[in-house]
mmCIF file of C-alpha atoms in Angstrom:
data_model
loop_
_atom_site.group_PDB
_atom_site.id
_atom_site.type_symbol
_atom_site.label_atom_id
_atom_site.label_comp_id
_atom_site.label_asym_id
_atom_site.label_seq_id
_atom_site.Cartn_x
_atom_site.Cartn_y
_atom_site.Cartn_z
ATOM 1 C CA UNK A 2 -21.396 -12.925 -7.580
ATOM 2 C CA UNK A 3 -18.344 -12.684 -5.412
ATOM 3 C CA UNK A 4 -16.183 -15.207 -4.994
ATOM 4 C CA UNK A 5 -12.335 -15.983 -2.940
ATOM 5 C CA UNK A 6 -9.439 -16.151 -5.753
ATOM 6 C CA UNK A 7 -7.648 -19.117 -5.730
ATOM 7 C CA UNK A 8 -4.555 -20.103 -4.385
ATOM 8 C CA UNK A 9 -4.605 -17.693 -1.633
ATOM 9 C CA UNK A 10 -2.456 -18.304 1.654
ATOM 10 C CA UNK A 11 -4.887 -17.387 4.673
ATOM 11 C CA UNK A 12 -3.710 -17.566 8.535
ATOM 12 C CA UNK A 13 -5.874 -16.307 11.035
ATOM 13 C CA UNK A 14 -4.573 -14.847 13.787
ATOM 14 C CA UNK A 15 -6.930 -13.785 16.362
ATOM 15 C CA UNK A 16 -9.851 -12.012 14.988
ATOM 16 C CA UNK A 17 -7.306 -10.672 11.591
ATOM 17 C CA UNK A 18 -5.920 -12.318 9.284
ATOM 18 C CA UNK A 19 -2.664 -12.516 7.177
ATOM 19 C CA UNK A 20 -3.184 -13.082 3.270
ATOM 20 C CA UNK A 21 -0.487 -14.190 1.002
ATOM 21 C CA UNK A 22 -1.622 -13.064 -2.720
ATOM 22 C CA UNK A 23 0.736 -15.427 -4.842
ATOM 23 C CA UNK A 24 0.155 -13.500 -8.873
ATOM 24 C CA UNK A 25 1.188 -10.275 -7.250
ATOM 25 C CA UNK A 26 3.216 -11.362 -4.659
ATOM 26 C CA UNK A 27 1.794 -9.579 -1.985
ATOM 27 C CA UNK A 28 1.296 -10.058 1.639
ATOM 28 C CA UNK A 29 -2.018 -7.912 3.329
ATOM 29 C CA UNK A 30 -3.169 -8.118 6.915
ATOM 30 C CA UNK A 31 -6.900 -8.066 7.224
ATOM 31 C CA UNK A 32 -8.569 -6.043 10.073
ATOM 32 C CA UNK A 33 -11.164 -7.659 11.914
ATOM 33 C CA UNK A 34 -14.070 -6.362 9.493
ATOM 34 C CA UNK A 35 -12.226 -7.370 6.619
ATOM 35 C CA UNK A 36 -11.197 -10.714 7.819
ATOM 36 C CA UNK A 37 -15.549 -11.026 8.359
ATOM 37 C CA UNK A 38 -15.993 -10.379 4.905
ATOM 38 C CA UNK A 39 -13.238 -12.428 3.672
ATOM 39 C CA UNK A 40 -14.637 -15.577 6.309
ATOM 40 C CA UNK A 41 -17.921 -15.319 5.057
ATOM 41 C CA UNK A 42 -17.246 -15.280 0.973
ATOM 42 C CA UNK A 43 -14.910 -17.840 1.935
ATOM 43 C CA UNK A 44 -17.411 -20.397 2.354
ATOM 44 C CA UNK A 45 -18.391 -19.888 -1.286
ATOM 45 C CA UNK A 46 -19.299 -17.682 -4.247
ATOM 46 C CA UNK A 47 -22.169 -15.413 -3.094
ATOM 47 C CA UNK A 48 -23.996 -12.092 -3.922
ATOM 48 C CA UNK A 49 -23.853 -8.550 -2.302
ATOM 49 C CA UNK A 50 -27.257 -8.955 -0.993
ATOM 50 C CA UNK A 51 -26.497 -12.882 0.785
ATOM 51 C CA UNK A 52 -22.965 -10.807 2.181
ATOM 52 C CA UNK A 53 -24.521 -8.271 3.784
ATOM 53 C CA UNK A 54 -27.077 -10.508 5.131
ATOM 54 C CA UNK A 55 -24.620 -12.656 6.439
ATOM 55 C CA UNK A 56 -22.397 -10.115 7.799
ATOM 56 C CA UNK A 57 -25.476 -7.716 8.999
ATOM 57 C CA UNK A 58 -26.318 -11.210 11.453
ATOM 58 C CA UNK A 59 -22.825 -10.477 12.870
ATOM 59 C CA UNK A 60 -22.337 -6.965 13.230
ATOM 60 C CA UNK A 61 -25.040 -5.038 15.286
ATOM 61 C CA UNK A 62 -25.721 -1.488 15.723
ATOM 62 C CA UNK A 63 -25.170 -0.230 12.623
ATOM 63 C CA UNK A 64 -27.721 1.322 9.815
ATOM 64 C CA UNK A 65 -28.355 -0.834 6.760
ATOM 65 C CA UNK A 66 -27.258 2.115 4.498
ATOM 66 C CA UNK A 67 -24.220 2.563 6.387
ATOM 67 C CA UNK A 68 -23.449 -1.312 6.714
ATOM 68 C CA UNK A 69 -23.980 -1.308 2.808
ATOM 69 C CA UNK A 70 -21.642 1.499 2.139
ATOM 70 C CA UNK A 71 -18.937 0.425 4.347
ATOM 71 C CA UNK A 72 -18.746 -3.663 2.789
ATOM 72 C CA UNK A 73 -19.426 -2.390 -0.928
ATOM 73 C CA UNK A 74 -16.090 -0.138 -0.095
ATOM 74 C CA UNK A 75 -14.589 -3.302 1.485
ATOM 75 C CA UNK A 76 -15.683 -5.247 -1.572
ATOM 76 C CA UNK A 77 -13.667 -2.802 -3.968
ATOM 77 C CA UNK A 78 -10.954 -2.733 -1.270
ATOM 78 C CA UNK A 79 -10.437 -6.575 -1.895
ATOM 79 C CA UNK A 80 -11.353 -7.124 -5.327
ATOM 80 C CA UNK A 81 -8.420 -4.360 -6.202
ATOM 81 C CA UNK A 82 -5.933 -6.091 -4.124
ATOM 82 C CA UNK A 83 -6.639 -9.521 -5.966
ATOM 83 C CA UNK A 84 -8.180 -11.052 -2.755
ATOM 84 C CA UNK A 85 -11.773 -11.813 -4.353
ATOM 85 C CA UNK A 86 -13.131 -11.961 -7.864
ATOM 86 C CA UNK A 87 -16.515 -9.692 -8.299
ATOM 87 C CA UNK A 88 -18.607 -10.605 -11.114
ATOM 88 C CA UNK B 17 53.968 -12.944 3.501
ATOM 89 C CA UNK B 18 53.724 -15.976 5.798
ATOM 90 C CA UNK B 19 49.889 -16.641 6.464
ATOM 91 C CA UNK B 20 48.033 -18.533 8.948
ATOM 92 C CA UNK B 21 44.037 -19.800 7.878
ATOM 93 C CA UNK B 22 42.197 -19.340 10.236
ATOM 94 C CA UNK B 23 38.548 -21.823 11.123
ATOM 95 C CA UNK B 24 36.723 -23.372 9.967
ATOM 96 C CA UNK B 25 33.848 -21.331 11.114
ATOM 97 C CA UNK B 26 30.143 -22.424 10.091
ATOM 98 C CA UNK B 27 27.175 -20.150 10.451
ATOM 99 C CA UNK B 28 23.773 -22.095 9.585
ATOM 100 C CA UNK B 29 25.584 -24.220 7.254
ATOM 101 C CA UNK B 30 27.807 -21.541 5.797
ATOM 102 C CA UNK B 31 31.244 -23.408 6.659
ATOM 103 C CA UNK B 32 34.525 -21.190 5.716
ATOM 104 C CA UNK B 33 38.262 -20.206 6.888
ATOM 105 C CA UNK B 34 39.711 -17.140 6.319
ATOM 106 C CA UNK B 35 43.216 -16.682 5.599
ATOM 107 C CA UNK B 36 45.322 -13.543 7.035
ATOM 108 C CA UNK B 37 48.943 -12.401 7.090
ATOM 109 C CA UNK B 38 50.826 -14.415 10.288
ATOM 110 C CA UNK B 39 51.999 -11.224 12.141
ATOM 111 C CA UNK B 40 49.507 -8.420 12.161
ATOM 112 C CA UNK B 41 47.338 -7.351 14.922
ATOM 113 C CA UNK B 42 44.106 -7.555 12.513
ATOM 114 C CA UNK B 43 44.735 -11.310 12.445
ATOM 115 C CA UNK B 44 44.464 -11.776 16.281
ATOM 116 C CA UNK B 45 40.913 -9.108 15.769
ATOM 117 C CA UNK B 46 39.900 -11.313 12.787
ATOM 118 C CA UNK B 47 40.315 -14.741 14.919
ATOM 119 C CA UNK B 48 38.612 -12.828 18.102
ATOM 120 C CA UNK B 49 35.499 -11.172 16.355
ATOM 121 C CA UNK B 50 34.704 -14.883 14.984
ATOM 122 C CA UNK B 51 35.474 -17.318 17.484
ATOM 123 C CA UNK B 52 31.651 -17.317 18.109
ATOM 124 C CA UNK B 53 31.530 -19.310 14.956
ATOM 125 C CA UNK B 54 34.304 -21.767 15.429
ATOM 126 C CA UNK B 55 33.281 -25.269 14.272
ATOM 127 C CA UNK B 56 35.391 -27.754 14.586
ATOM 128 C CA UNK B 57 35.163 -30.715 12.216
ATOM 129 C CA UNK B 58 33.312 -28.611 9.897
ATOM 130 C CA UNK B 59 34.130 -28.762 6.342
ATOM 131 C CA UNK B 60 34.866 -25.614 4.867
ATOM 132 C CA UNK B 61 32.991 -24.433 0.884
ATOM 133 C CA UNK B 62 34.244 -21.228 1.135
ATOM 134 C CA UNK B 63 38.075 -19.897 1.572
ATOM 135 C CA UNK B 64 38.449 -16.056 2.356
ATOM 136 C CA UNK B 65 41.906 -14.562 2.808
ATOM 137 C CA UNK B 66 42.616 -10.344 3.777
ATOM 138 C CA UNK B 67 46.156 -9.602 2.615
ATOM 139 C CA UNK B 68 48.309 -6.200 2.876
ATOM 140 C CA UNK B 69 48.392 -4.793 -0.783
ATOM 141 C CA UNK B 70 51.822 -3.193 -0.495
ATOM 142 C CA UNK B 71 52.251 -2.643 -3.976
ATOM 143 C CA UNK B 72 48.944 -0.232 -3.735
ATOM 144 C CA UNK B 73 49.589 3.430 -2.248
ATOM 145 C CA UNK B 74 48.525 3.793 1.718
ATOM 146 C CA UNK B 75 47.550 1.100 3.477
ATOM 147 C CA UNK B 76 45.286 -0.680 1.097
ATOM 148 C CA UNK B 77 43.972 -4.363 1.751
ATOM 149 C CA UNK B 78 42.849 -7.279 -0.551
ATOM 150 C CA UNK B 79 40.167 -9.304 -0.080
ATOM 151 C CA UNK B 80 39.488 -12.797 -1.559
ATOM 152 C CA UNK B 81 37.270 -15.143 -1.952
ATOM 153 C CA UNK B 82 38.550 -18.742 -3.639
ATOM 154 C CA UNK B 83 41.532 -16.923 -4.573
ATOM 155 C CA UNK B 84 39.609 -14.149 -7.002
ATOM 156 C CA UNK B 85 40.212 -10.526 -5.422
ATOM 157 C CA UNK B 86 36.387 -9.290 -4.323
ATOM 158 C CA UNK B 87 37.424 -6.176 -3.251
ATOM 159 C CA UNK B 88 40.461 -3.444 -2.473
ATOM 160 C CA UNK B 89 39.435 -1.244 0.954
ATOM 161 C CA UNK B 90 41.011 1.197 2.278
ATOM 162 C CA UNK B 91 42.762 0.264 5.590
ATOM 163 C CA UNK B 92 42.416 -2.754 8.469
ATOM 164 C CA UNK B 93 39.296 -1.516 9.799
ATOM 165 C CA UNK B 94 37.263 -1.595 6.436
ATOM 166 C CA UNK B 95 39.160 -5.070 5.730
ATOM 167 C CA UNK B 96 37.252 -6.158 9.043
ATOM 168 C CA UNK B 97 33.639 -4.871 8.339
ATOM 169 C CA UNK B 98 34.126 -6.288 5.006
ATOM 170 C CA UNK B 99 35.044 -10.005 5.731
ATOM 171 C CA UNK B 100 32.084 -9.790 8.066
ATOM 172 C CA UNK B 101 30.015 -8.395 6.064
ATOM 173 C CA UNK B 102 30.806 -11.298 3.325
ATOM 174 C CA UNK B 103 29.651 -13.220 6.116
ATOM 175 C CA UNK B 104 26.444 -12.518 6.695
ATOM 176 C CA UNK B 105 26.382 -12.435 2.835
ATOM 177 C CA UNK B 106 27.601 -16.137 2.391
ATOM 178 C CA UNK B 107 25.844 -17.266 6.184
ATOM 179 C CA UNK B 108 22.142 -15.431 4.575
ATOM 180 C CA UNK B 109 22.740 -17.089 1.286
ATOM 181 C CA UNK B 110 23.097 -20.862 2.581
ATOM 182 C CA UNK B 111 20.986 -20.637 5.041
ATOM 183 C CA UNK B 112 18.228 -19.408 3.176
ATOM 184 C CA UNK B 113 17.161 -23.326 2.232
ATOM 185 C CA UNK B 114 16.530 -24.333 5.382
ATOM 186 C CA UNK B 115 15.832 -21.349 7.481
ATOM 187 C CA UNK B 116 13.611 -18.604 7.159
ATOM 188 C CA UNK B 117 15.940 -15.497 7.969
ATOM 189 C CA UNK B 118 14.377 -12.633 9.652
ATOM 190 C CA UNK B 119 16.514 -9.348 9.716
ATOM 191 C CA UNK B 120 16.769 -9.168 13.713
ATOM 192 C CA UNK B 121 18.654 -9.443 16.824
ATOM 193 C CA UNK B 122 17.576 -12.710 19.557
ATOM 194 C CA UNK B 123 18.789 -12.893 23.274
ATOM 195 C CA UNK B 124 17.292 -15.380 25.852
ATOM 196 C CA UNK B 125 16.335 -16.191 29.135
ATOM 197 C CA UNK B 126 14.884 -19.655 31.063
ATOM 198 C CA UNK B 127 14.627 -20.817 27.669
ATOM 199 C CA UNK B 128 12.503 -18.404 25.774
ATOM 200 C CA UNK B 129 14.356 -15.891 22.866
ATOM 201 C CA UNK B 130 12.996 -12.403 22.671
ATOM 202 C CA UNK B 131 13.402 -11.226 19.228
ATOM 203 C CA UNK B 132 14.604 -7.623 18.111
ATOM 204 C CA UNK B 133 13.093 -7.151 14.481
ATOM 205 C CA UNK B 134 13.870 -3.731 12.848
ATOM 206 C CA UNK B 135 15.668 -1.775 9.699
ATOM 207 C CA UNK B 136 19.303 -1.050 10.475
ATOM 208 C CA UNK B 137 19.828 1.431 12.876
ATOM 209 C CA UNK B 138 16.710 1.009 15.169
ATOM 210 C CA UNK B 139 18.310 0.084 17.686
ATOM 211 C CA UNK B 140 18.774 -3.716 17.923
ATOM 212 C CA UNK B 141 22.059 -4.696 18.055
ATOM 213 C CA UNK B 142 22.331 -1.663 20.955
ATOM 214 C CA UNK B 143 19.342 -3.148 23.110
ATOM 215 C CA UNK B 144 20.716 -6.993 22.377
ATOM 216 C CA UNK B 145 24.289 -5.596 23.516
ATOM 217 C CA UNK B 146 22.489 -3.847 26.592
ATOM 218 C CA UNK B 147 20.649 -7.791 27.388
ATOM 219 C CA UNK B 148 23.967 -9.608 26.616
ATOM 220 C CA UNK B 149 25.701 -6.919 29.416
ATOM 221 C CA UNK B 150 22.871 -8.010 31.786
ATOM 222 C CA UNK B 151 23.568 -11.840 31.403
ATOM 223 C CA UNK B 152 21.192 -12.773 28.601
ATOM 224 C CA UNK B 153 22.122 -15.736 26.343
ATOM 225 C CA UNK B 154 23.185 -14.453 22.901
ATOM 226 C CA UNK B 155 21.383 -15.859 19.705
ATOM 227 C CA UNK B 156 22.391 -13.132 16.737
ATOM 228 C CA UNK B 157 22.068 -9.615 16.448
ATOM 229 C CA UNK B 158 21.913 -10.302 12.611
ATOM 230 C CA UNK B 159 20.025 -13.091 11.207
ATOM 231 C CA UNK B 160 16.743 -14.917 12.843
ATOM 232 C CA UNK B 161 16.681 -18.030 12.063
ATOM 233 C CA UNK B 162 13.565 -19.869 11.879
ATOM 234 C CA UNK B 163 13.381 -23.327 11.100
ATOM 235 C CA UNK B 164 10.471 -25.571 10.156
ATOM 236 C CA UNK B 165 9.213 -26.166 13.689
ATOM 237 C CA UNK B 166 9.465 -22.503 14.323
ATOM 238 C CA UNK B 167 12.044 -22.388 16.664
ATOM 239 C CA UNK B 168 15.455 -20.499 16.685
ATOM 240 C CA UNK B 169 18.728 -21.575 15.618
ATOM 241 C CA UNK B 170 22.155 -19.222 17.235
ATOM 242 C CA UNK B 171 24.014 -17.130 14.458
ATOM 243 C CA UNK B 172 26.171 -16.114 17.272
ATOM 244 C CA UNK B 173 28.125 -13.603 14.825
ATOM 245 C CA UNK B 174 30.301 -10.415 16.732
ATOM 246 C CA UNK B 175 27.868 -8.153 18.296
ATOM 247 C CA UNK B 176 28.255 -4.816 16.256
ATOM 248 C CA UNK B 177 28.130 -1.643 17.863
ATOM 249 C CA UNK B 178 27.810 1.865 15.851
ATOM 250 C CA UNK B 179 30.077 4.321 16.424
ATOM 251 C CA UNK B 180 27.120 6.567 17.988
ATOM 252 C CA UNK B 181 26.086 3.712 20.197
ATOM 253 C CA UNK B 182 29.565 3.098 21.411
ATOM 254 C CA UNK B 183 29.405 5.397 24.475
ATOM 255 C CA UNK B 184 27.136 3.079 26.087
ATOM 256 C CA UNK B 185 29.707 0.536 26.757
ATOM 257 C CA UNK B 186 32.903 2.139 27.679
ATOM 258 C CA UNK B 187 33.877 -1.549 28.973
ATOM 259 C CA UNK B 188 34.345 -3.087 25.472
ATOM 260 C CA UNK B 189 36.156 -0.479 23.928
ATOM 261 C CA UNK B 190 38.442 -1.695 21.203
ATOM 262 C CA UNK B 191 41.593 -0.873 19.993
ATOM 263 C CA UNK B 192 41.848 1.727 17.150
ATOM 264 C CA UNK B 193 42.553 -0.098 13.922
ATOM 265 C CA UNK B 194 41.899 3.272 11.930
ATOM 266 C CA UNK B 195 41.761 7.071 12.606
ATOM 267 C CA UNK B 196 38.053 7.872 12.804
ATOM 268 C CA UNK B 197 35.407 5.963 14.569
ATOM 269 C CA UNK B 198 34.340 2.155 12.826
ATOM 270 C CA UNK B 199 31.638 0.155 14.148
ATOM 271 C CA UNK B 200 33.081 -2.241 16.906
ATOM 272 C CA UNK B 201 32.862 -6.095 16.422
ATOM 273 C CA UNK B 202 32.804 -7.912 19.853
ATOM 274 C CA UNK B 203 32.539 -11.562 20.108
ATOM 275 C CA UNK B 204 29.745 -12.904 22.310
ATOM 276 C CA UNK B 205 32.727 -14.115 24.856
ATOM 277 C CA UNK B 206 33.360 -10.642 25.628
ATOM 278 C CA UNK B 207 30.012 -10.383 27.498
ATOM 279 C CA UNK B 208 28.582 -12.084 30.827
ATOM 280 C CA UNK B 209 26.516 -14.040 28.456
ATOM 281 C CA UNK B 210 26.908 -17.669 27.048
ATOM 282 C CA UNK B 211 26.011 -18.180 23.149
ATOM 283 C CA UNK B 212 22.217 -19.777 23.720
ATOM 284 C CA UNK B 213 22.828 -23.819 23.064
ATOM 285 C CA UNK B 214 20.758 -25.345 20.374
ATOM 286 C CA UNK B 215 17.499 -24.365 19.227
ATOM 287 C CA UNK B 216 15.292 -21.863 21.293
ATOM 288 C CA UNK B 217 11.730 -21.278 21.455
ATOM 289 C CA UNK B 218 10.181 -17.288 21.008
ATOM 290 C CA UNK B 219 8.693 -15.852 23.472
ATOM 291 C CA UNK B 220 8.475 -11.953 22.651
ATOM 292 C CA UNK B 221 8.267 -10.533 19.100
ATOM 293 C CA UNK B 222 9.281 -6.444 19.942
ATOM 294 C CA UNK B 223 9.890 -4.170 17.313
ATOM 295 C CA UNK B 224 12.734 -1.792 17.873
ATOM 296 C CA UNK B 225 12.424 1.922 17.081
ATOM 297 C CA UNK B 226 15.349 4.510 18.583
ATOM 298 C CA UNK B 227 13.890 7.833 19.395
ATOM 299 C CA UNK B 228 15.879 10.609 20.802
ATOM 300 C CA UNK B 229 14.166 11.751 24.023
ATOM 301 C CA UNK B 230 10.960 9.565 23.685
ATOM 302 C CA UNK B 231 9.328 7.663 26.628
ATOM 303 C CA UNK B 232 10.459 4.443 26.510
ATOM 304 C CA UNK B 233 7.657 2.223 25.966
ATOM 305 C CA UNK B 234 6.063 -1.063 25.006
ATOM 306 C CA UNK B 235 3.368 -0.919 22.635
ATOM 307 C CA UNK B 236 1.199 -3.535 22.124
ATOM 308 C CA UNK B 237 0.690 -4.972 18.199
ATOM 309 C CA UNK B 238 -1.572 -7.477 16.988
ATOM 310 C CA UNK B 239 -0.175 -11.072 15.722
ATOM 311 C CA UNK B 240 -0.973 -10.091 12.161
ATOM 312 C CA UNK B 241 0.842 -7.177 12.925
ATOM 313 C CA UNK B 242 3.778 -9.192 13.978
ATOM 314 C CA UNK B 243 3.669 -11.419 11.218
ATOM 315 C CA UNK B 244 3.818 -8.389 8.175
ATOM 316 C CA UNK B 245 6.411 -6.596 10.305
ATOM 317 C CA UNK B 246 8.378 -9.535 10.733
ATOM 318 C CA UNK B 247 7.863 -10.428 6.978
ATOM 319 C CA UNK B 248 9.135 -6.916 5.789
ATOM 320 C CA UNK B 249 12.607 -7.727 7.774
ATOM 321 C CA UNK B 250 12.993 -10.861 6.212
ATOM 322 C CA UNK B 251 15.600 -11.274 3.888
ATOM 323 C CA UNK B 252 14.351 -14.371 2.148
ATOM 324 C CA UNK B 253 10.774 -13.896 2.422
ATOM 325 C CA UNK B 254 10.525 -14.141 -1.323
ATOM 326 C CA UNK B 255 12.241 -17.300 -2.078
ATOM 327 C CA UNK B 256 9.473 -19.024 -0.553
ATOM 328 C CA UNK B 257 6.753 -16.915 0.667
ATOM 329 C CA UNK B 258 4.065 -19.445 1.863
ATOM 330 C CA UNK B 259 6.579 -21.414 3.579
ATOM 331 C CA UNK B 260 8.084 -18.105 5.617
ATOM 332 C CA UNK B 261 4.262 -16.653 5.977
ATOM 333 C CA UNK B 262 3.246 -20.429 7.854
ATOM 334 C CA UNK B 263 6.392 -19.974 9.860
ATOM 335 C CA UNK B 264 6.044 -16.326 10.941
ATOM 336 C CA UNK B 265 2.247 -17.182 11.647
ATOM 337 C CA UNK B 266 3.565 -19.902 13.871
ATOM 338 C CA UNK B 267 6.384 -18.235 15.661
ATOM 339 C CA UNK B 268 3.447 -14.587 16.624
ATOM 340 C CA UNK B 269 1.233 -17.378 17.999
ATOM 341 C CA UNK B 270 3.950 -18.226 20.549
ATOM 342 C CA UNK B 271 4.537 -14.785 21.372
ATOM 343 C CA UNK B 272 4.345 -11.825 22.725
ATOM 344 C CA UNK B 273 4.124 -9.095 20.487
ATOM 345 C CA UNK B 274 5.241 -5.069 20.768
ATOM 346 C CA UNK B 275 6.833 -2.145 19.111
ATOM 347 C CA UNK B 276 9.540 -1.046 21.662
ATOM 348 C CA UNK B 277 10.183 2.959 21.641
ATOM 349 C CA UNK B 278 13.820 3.580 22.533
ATOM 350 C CA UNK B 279 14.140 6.677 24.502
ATOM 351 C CA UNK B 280 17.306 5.290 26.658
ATOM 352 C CA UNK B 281 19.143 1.972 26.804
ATOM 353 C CA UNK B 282 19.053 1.662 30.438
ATOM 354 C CA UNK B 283 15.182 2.335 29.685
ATOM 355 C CA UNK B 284 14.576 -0.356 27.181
ATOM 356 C CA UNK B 285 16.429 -2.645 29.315
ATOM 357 C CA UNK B 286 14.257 -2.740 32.078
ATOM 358 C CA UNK B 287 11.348 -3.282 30.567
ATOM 359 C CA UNK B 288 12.182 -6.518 28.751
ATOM 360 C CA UNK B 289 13.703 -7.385 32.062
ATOM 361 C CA UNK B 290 9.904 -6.554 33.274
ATOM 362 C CA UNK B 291 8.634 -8.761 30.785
ATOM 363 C CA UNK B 292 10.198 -11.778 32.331
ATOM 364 C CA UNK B 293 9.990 -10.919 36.154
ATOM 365 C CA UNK B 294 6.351 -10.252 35.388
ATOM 366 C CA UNK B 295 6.159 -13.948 34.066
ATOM 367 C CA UNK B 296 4.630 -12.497 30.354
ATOM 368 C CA UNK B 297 7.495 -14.021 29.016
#
């Protein structure tokens, strides 16, 4: 499952957002497919497949393969900077 | 030595005087590069004093703070650049609890601050001086501050201008207080500008970036750009991070934001000027 760390600082700012990442005191600015990602695990502790269904319902055009590759990347991307837990 | 103390000054809470030998012609620069800051009734934490250290060879200076010497420089002009740099020191440190301090420049117009964000040597204080020539009310060209309903408080501080940026402004030349070129300290007064009264409201985040021979330009940046840009030029972003990261959220939401390419003054100028005829602003 994949779930938001705690005590993170979120501002949304159009379609991005800012994150403030208090253990390693770090701010990150999420593009607009991040900040999707982030929004939608957000809402609660969910699995790769209910992510890219969720996000797959807001993105159109792209492959299922190619959708799957890009947010398992994104995934990592987030988990290594502290933003989400993966378990 | 007969001395005169000169203040009390405040700059967002910093209060202070600063003591200097009765007849020298640094005192009447001293008294001149921080009348900006003159606060009457204020009461003063913090004494410095700039003596003559004739028992040191050349032309040596002391500077104190409370009476303990802080430092030993080398002639007048140095004694200058550092009691304002102790300054911004002291000004930074005390008004770190209240304000968040953004390292940055702030003119305005009709009520709205554009603010000048960048590293030293971007450009800021030149483009600031360049508005401040052109009638814009002066905030800082050192020290943003933002306070809790995001708006902007005056550090009216000297202007500084770099030697290299000097040229621009043959009209505030300064006397010579040492043999090769020092940055020039020029008190708000000195420019068809008043020092913007009370708090101000931001209307343009631009982000300042000197280029010899470039186009002059505005580029375009997202808020969340503006917010990490303007977080990596804040000096006390770290003392209290999700307080300054609300704040700087706030204060893109207001505004415009852009990364300014300085090819020319003149250049850079204009299009701010643009900004407001246009009504963006």
């Amino acid at each position: 499952m994949i779930s938001l760390a705690s005590d993170l600082l979120i501002e949304q700012l159009d379609d991005e957002l800012v994150v403030w990442e208090p253990r390693l005191r770090q701010l990150h600015r999420l593009d607009a497919t991040a900040s999707l990602v982030l929004a939608v695990i957000s809402e609660g502790p969910i699995s790769l497949d209910g992510l890219l269904s969720e996000i797959q319902e807001a993105v159109r055009g792209v492959s299922s393969a190619r959708l799957r590759s890009d947010v398992e990347s994104l995934v990592a991307q987030l988990t290594d900077l502290g933003l989400i837990l993966s378990a | 030595m007969k001395t005169v103390r000169l203040g009390p000054y405040t700059g967002l809470g910093f209060a202070f005087t600063i003591e200097m030998p009765r007849a020298d012609r640094l005192t009447e620069v001293v008294a001149a590069t921080f009348a900006g800051l003159r606060a009457e009734g204020e009461v003063p934490r913090t004494a410095f004093a700039a003596h003559p250290a004739p028992d040191l060879p050349g032309q040596q200076w002391r500077i104190l703070v409370d009476g303990e010497c802080q430092a030993v420089v080398s002639d007048r002009s140095i004694a200058l650049d550092y009691l304002t740099w102790s300054v911004n020191q002291g000004t930074i440190r005390v008004g770190s609890a209240a304000y968040t301090l953004v390292h940055a420049a702030a003119v305005s117009r009709e009520g709205g601050a554009v603010v000048l964000a960048a590293p030293m040597e971007s450009g800021k204080s030149t483009t600031c001086a360049g508005l401040l020539r052109r009638g814009w009310s002066y905030l800082t060209d050192e020290a943003v501050a933002v306070d809790e309903e995001g708006l902007l408080t005056p550090f009216p501080k000297a202007v500084t201008i770099d030697p290299g940026a000097q040229f621009l402004f043959p009209e505030l030349a300064r006397p010579a207080l040492a043999d090769y070129p020092t940055k020039w300290h020029v008190p708000a007064g000195e420019f068809p500008a008043a020092i913007a009264s009370g708090r101000v409201r931001v209307s343009a985040l631009l982000f300042p970036q000197y280029q010899a021979d470039a186009e002059t330009k505005l580029i375009p940046v997202t808020r969340a750009e503006a917010v990490t840009g303007l977080a990596r030029s804040t000096f006390n972003f770290l003392d209290a991070p999700e307080r300054n990261v609300r704040r700087l959220a706030a204060l893109s939401r207001r505004a415009r934001s852009a990364r300014l390419v300085i090819g020319s003054l003149e250049q850079a100028v204009e299009r701010i000027e643009c900004l407001v005829e246009s009504g963006v602003l």
